[in-house]
Every structure is written in C-alpha cells, then in structure tokens.
XYZ file of N, CA, C and O in Angstrom:
448
model
N -23.359 57.749 -41.228
C -24.485 57.958 -42.140
C -25.664 57.261 -41.568
O -25.608 56.042 -41.341
N -26.805 57.951 -41.523
C -28.066 57.388 -41.053
C -28.827 56.688 -42.208
O -28.876 57.217 -43.316
N -29.369 55.509 -42.001
C -30.015 54.757 -42.967
C -31.521 55.145 -42.894
O -32.210 55.104 -41.843
N -32.049 55.620 -44.010
C -33.479 56.027 -44.121
C -34.415 54.771 -44.256
O -33.933 53.675 -44.620
N -35.667 55.061 -44.159
C -36.662 53.957 -44.321
C -36.679 53.465 -45.769
O -36.806 52.281 -46.035
N -36.412 54.412 -46.738
C -36.400 53.973 -48.039
C -35.203 53.127 -48.313
O -35.332 52.185 -49.058
N -34.049 53.418 -47.687
C -32.867 52.655 -47.852
C -33.232 51.125 -47.405
O -32.872 50.266 -48.094
N -33.774 51.172 -46.176
C -34.148 49.802 -45.659
C -35.111 49.024 -46.554
O -34.992 47.801 -46.801
N -36.146 49.724 -47.063
C -37.086 49.065 -47.991
C -36.377 48.705 -49.276
O -36.619 47.562 -49.778
N -35.380 49.372 -49.751
C -34.651 48.934 -50.931
C -33.798 47.750 -50.595
O -33.806 46.811 -51.409
N -33.195 47.676 -49.493
C -32.370 46.490 -49.043
C -33.397 45.315 -48.947
O -33.033 44.195 -49.453
N -34.548 45.425 -48.306
C -35.500 44.348 -48.209
C -35.918 43.816 -49.605
O -35.968 42.609 -49.874
N -36.138 44.733 -50.502
C -36.478 44.352 -51.912
C -35.525 43.655 -52.624
O -35.654 42.550 -53.248
N -34.214 44.013 -52.426
C -33.034 43.314 -53.080
C -32.869 41.988 -52.419
O -32.636 40.974 -53.130
N -33.052 41.877 -51.110
C -32.924 40.579 -50.404
C -33.952 39.626 -50.887
O -33.664 38.386 -51.125
N -35.205 40.046 -51.220
C -36.164 39.242 -51.780
C -35.851 38.739 -53.145
O -35.986 37.538 -53.442
N -35.232 39.641 -53.971
C -34.715 39.219 -55.332
C -33.671 38.179 -55.237
O -33.652 37.189 -55.949
N -32.758 38.385 -54.208
C -31.699 37.486 -54.164
C -32.200 36.017 -53.635
O -31.548 34.931 -53.918
N -33.249 36.002 -52.878
C -33.761 34.712 -52.351
C -34.551 33.974 -53.444
O -34.792 32.734 -53.263
N -34.811 34.534 -54.578
C -35.523 33.896 -55.677
C -34.460 32.911 -56.333
O -33.280 33.027 -56.197
N -35.030 31.728 -56.833
C -34.084 30.765 -57.481
C -33.148 31.420 -58.558
O -33.678 32.230 -59.393
N -31.888 31.268 -58.389
C -30.851 31.837 -59.262
C -30.578 33.219 -59.082
O -29.675 33.871 -59.714
N -31.190 33.757 -57.978
C -30.982 35.286 -57.664
C -29.649 35.612 -57.180
O -29.281 36.772 -57.177
N -28.853 34.603 -56.805
C -27.650 34.859 -56.151
C -26.492 34.453 -57.094
O -25.244 34.790 -56.728
N -26.722 33.945 -58.233
C -25.634 33.432 -59.123
C -24.673 34.475 -59.570
O -23.421 34.242 -59.508
N -25.133 35.610 -60.019
C -24.229 36.654 -60.501
C -23.377 37.219 -59.345
O -22.175 37.486 -59.596
N -23.947 37.259 -58.154
C -23.185 37.707 -56.947
C -22.112 36.636 -56.625
O -21.013 37.050 -56.328
N -22.393 35.387 -56.768
C -21.369 34.405 -56.428
C -20.284 34.504 -57.439
O -19.067 34.385 -57.073
N -20.610 34.748 -58.689
C -19.525 34.901 -59.741
C -18.603 36.071 -59.435
O -17.418 35.978 -59.580
N -19.248 37.210 -59.052
C -18.400 38.421 -58.668
C -17.577 38.096 -57.436
O -16.417 38.511 -57.371
N -18.183 37.525 -56.379
C -17.502 37.359 -55.158
C -16.329 36.370 -55.360
O -15.258 36.467 -54.705
N -16.490 35.370 -56.202
C -15.468 34.345 -56.381
C -14.129 35.019 -56.811
O -13.053 34.556 -56.390
N -14.220 36.146 -57.612
C -13.003 36.758 -58.066
C -12.295 37.500 -56.914
O -11.131 37.591 -56.969
N -13.061 37.979 -55.991
C -12.385 38.746 -54.933
C -12.387 38.057 -53.536
O -12.141 38.737 -52.496
N -12.784 36.887 -53.495
C -12.956 36.084 -52.243
C -11.682 36.154 -51.357
O -11.849 36.410 -50.168
N -10.445 35.970 -51.828
C -9.309 36.076 -50.945
C -9.171 37.412 -50.267
O -8.917 37.477 -49.067
N -9.419 38.501 -50.970
C -9.282 39.791 -50.344
C -10.409 40.000 -49.191
O -10.221 40.520 -48.184
N -11.669 39.567 -49.612
C -12.773 39.627 -48.662
C -12.482 38.770 -47.421
O -12.833 39.226 -46.343
N -11.993 37.567 -47.616
C -11.718 36.663 -46.483
C -10.714 37.346 -45.489
O -10.861 37.277 -44.308
N -9.693 37.943 -46.081
C -8.616 38.542 -45.314
C -9.264 39.791 -44.533
O -8.989 39.893 -43.331
N -10.128 40.528 -45.240
C -10.665 41.703 -44.486
C -11.651 41.258 -43.451
O -11.697 41.719 -42.289
N -12.424 40.189 -43.730
C -13.294 39.620 -42.710
C -12.610 39.121 -41.514
O -12.957 39.370 -40.306
N -11.627 38.289 -41.755
C -10.707 37.795 -40.647
C -10.244 38.865 -39.760
O -10.234 38.824 -38.558
N -9.640 39.996 -40.401
C -9.187 41.086 -39.667
C -10.235 41.787 -38.895
O -9.942 42.188 -37.744
N -11.392 41.976 -39.443
C -12.471 42.636 -38.663
C -12.882 41.859 -37.506
O -13.201 42.356 -36.473
N -13.007 40.484 -37.711
C -13.428 39.607 -36.630
C -12.407 39.674 -35.539
O -12.665 39.742 -34.332
N -11.122 39.650 -35.884
C -10.075 39.659 -34.850
C -9.942 41.014 -34.153
O -9.958 41.063 -32.924
N -10.106 42.081 -34.900
C -10.065 43.445 -34.309
C -11.228 43.643 -33.438
O -11.084 44.424 -32.423
N -12.383 43.069 -33.755
C -13.510 43.220 -32.900
C -13.531 42.423 -31.704
O -14.458 42.387 -30.887
N -12.591 41.545 -31.498
C -12.468 40.695 -30.344
C -13.399 39.451 -30.406
O -13.714 38.850 -29.362
N -13.925 39.135 -31.594
C -14.797 38.040 -31.738
C -14.214 36.662 -31.365
O -14.920 35.774 -31.046
N -12.891 36.552 -31.585
C -12.181 35.266 -31.314
C -11.256 35.415 -30.162
O -10.051 35.098 -30.285
N -11.725 35.951 -29.010
C -10.835 36.206 -27.860
C -10.896 35.006 -26.956
O -11.288 33.832 -27.371
N -10.528 35.122 -25.712
C -10.476 34.028 -24.759
C -11.791 33.399 -24.545
O -11.926 32.157 -24.270
N -12.918 34.187 -24.532
C -14.229 33.647 -24.340
C -14.626 32.672 -25.505
O -15.127 31.556 -25.252
N -14.225 33.002 -26.664
C -14.446 32.152 -27.873
C -13.648 30.836 -27.680
O -14.144 29.734 -27.872
N -12.351 31.002 -27.299
C -11.498 29.807 -27.148
C -12.040 28.876 -26.042
O -11.964 27.697 -26.146
N -12.530 29.501 -25.073
C -13.199 28.728 -23.907
C -14.418 27.909 -24.436
O -14.534 26.725 -24.048
N -15.144 28.505 -25.263
C -16.373 27.893 -25.826
C -15.912 26.689 -26.726
O -16.514 25.638 -26.728
N -14.857 26.899 -27.512
C -14.371 25.815 -28.353
C -13.813 24.696 -27.514
O -14.138 23.499 -27.854
N -13.057 24.978 -26.567
C -12.579 23.941 -25.542
C -13.680 23.155 -24.893
O -13.720 21.955 -24.832
N -14.726 23.855 -24.436
C -15.913 23.241 -23.791
C -16.612 22.336 -24.690
O -16.942 21.168 -24.419
N -16.737 22.772 -25.951
C -17.478 21.933 -26.989
C -16.647 20.741 -27.320
O -17.243 19.617 -27.435
N -15.407 20.851 -27.491
C -14.563 19.823 -27.952
C -14.369 18.767 -26.861
O -14.052 17.561 -27.140
N -14.486 19.204 -25.601
C -14.068 18.191 -24.534
C -15.306 17.761 -23.669
O -15.174 17.067 -22.673
N -16.561 18.168 -24.120
C -17.627 17.644 -23.382
C -17.649 16.122 -23.285
O -17.518 15.463 -24.359
N -17.910 15.585 -22.147
C -17.779 14.133 -22.006
C -18.968 13.337 -22.670
O -18.793 12.270 -23.124
N -20.083 13.925 -22.702
C -21.296 13.248 -23.264
C -21.354 13.607 -24.771
O -21.243 14.747 -25.163
N -21.535 12.484 -25.594
C -21.577 12.736 -27.002
C -22.678 13.643 -27.464
O -22.464 14.537 -28.303
N -23.878 13.546 -26.886
C -24.965 14.420 -27.202
C -24.742 15.878 -26.889
O -24.995 16.817 -27.648
N -24.190 16.054 -25.701
C -23.809 17.438 -25.235
C -22.736 18.014 -26.080
O -22.910 19.173 -26.524
N -21.739 17.167 -26.467
C -20.696 17.709 -27.344
C -21.182 18.089 -28.712
O -20.901 19.195 -29.238
N -22.139 17.209 -29.259
C -22.718 17.557 -30.573
C -23.548 18.898 -30.512
O -23.432 19.695 -31.392
N -24.283 18.957 -29.493
C -25.110 20.169 -29.296
C -24.321 21.426 -29.149
O -24.628 22.509 -29.696
N -23.223 21.330 -28.334
C -22.320 22.454 -28.129
C -21.648 22.860 -29.456
O -21.402 24.058 -29.730
N -21.188 21.867 -30.198
C -20.471 22.221 -31.513
C -21.564 22.892 -32.457
O -21.225 23.833 -33.120
N -22.740 22.269 -32.481
C -23.754 22.935 -33.340
C -23.970 24.347 -32.934
O -24.093 25.249 -33.766
N -24.112 24.613 -31.643
C -24.266 26.003 -31.148
C -23.155 26.886 -31.585
O -23.355 28.061 -31.993
N -21.909 26.406 -31.352
C -20.725 27.101 -31.667
C -20.679 27.490 -33.237
O -20.433 28.572 -33.567
N -21.010 26.476 -34.033
C -21.011 26.782 -35.444
C -22.091 27.794 -35.850
O -21.867 28.728 -36.600
N -23.296 27.655 -35.219
C -24.307 28.624 -35.538
C -23.886 29.995 -35.134
O -24.086 31.053 -35.836
N -23.348 30.198 -33.917
C -22.902 31.508 -33.437
C -21.799 32.078 -34.341
O -21.789 33.246 -34.652
N -20.839 31.224 -34.728
C -19.757 31.725 -35.649
C -20.375 32.161 -37.053
O -19.913 33.133 -37.605
N -21.330 31.434 -37.538
C -21.986 31.777 -38.788
C -22.683 33.078 -38.644
O -22.569 33.960 -39.511
N -23.417 33.303 -37.627
C -24.105 34.541 -37.305
C -23.148 35.681 -37.276
O -23.359 36.743 -37.953
N -22.038 35.572 -36.531
C -21.070 36.619 -36.331
C -20.448 36.950 -37.695
O -20.326 38.086 -38.088
N -20.087 35.876 -38.394
C -19.453 36.050 -39.644
C -20.407 36.776 -40.708
O -19.916 37.655 -41.423
N -21.585 36.402 -40.664
C -22.602 37.041 -41.530
C -22.765 38.475 -41.180
O -22.872 39.363 -42.107
N -22.924 38.680 -39.880
C -23.185 40.100 -39.487
C -21.953 41.063 -39.809
O -22.142 42.131 -40.374
N -20.821 40.547 -39.484
C -19.606 41.391 -39.839
C -19.393 41.399 -41.304
O -19.078 42.502 -41.846
N -19.721 40.340 -42.075
C -19.602 40.374 -43.509
C -20.618 41.353 -44.099
O -20.256 42.078 -45.032
N -21.779 41.447 -43.639
C -22.701 42.391 -44.090
C -22.262 43.812 -43.818
O -22.329 44.734 -44.587
N -21.757 44.056 -42.615
C -21.198 45.324 -42.227
C -20.125 45.820 -43.116
O -20.010 46.889 -43.665
N -19.207 44.868 -43.419
C -18.076 45.104 -44.389
C -18.657 45.479 -45.753
O -18.252 46.384 -46.374
N -19.576 44.622 -46.222
C -20.135 44.797 -47.513
C -20.870 46.171 -47.618
O -20.861 46.930 -48.617
N -21.654 46.472 -46.558
C -22.384 47.761 -46.534
C -21.367 48.887 -46.632
O -21.666 49.904 -47.398
N -20.357 48.927 -45.872
C -19.393 49.971 -45.804
C -18.720 50.075 -47.188
O -18.431 51.102 -47.717
N -18.313 48.898 -47.787
C -17.709 48.886 -49.102
C -18.685 49.597 -50.086
O -18.268 50.383 -50.871
N -19.926 49.220 -50.075
C -20.894 49.890 -50.967
C -20.983 51.300 -50.734
O -21.098 52.077 -51.727
N -21.070 51.792 -49.546
C -21.162 53.242 -49.242
C -19.842 54.000 -49.714
O -19.977 55.015 -50.440
N -18.721 53.308 -49.540
C -17.515 54.079 -49.957
C -17.387 54.023 -51.567
O -16.964 55.022 -52.138
N -17.783 52.983 -52.149
C -17.778 52.987 -53.598
C -18.758 53.983 -54.185
O -18.457 54.623 -55.120
N -19.975 54.111 -53.481
C -20.934 55.092 -53.907
C -20.349 56.564 -53.831
O -20.579 57.348 -54.723
N -19.699 56.762 -52.725
C -19.062 58.085 -52.511
C -18.028 58.409 -53.582
O -18.037 59.451 -54.175
N -17.264 57.443 -53.911
C -16.255 57.592 -54.883
C -16.865 57.854 -56.346
O -16.407 58.746 -57.086
N -17.805 57.152 -56.582
C -18.541 57.313 -57.922
C -19.263 58.590 -58.029
O -19.488 59.082 -59.045
N -19.714 59.129 -56.879
C -20.440 60.424 -56.952
C -19.481 61.549 -56.837
O -19.943 62.707 -56.744
N -18.161 61.284 -56.827
C -17.198 62.393 -56.745
C -16.909 62.815 -55.406
O -16.271 63.865 -55.183
N -17.345 62.095 -54.342
C -17.086 62.497 -52.942
C -15.678 62.222 -52.689
O -14.678 62.798 -53.268
N -15.381 61.399 -51.635
C -14.002 61.074 -51.177
C -13.273 60.254 -52.204
O -13.808 59.274 -52.624
N -12.127 60.671 -52.598
C -11.407 59.877 -53.615
C -10.061 59.523 -53.093
O -9.037 59.709 -53.869
N -9.981 58.985 -51.945
C -8.643 58.655 -51.271
C -7.876 57.721 -52.169
O -7.921 56.628 -52.361
C-alpha cells in the first residue's frame, strides 16, 4: 500500500502531539499490557531480517575487546545507537503494519 502525502502529514501531526508533555502516557499504558508479545515479534523481525548476523557479532566483539578505554567506550556508544535505531525502525514498521491490518479488519476487509 502506497502512503499518501495526507497520511504522512497525519503521522507528522500525531508525532508532534506525542512529543508534547504527557503526550505518550496513554500509549505507554496500552503498550505495557502487550509488551511481551511485541518484544517477541520485534525479536523475530530483527532476527529474520538478519540484523543480528555475523557482522553484528563482529561489531560486538570489536567493541568489547578494544584495548583503549576511550575507543572501547566510543565503539560501545556507537553500537548502542545503531541497535536503538534499528530497533526503532523495525518497531515502527511492525507498528505501522499492525495498524494497517487492524484498519482492514475494522473496515470489513481481510478477516483472517
């Protein structure tokens, strides 16, 4: 499904609302209830996508064994940032797909 400019504008508007103080509290409450299922789905998506393959393991080993303290700290910071970005991107993709499928079901589309 192609995302329209209106859809993107709607997403931007909601993101601005969520960025306001307290804007994320209700979402946190809802997510807390289904966090285990979401974590399992995210882990599966990251694994299936090859995000934690040999290259990732090589980066972990390099960061953990760097001889210089400053280099090791910088490599660990970089690794954490990259993992956070990947997790967020895959998490957003999972959430977007979930929203699309729920919308289809609610509109009487696919009812698998």
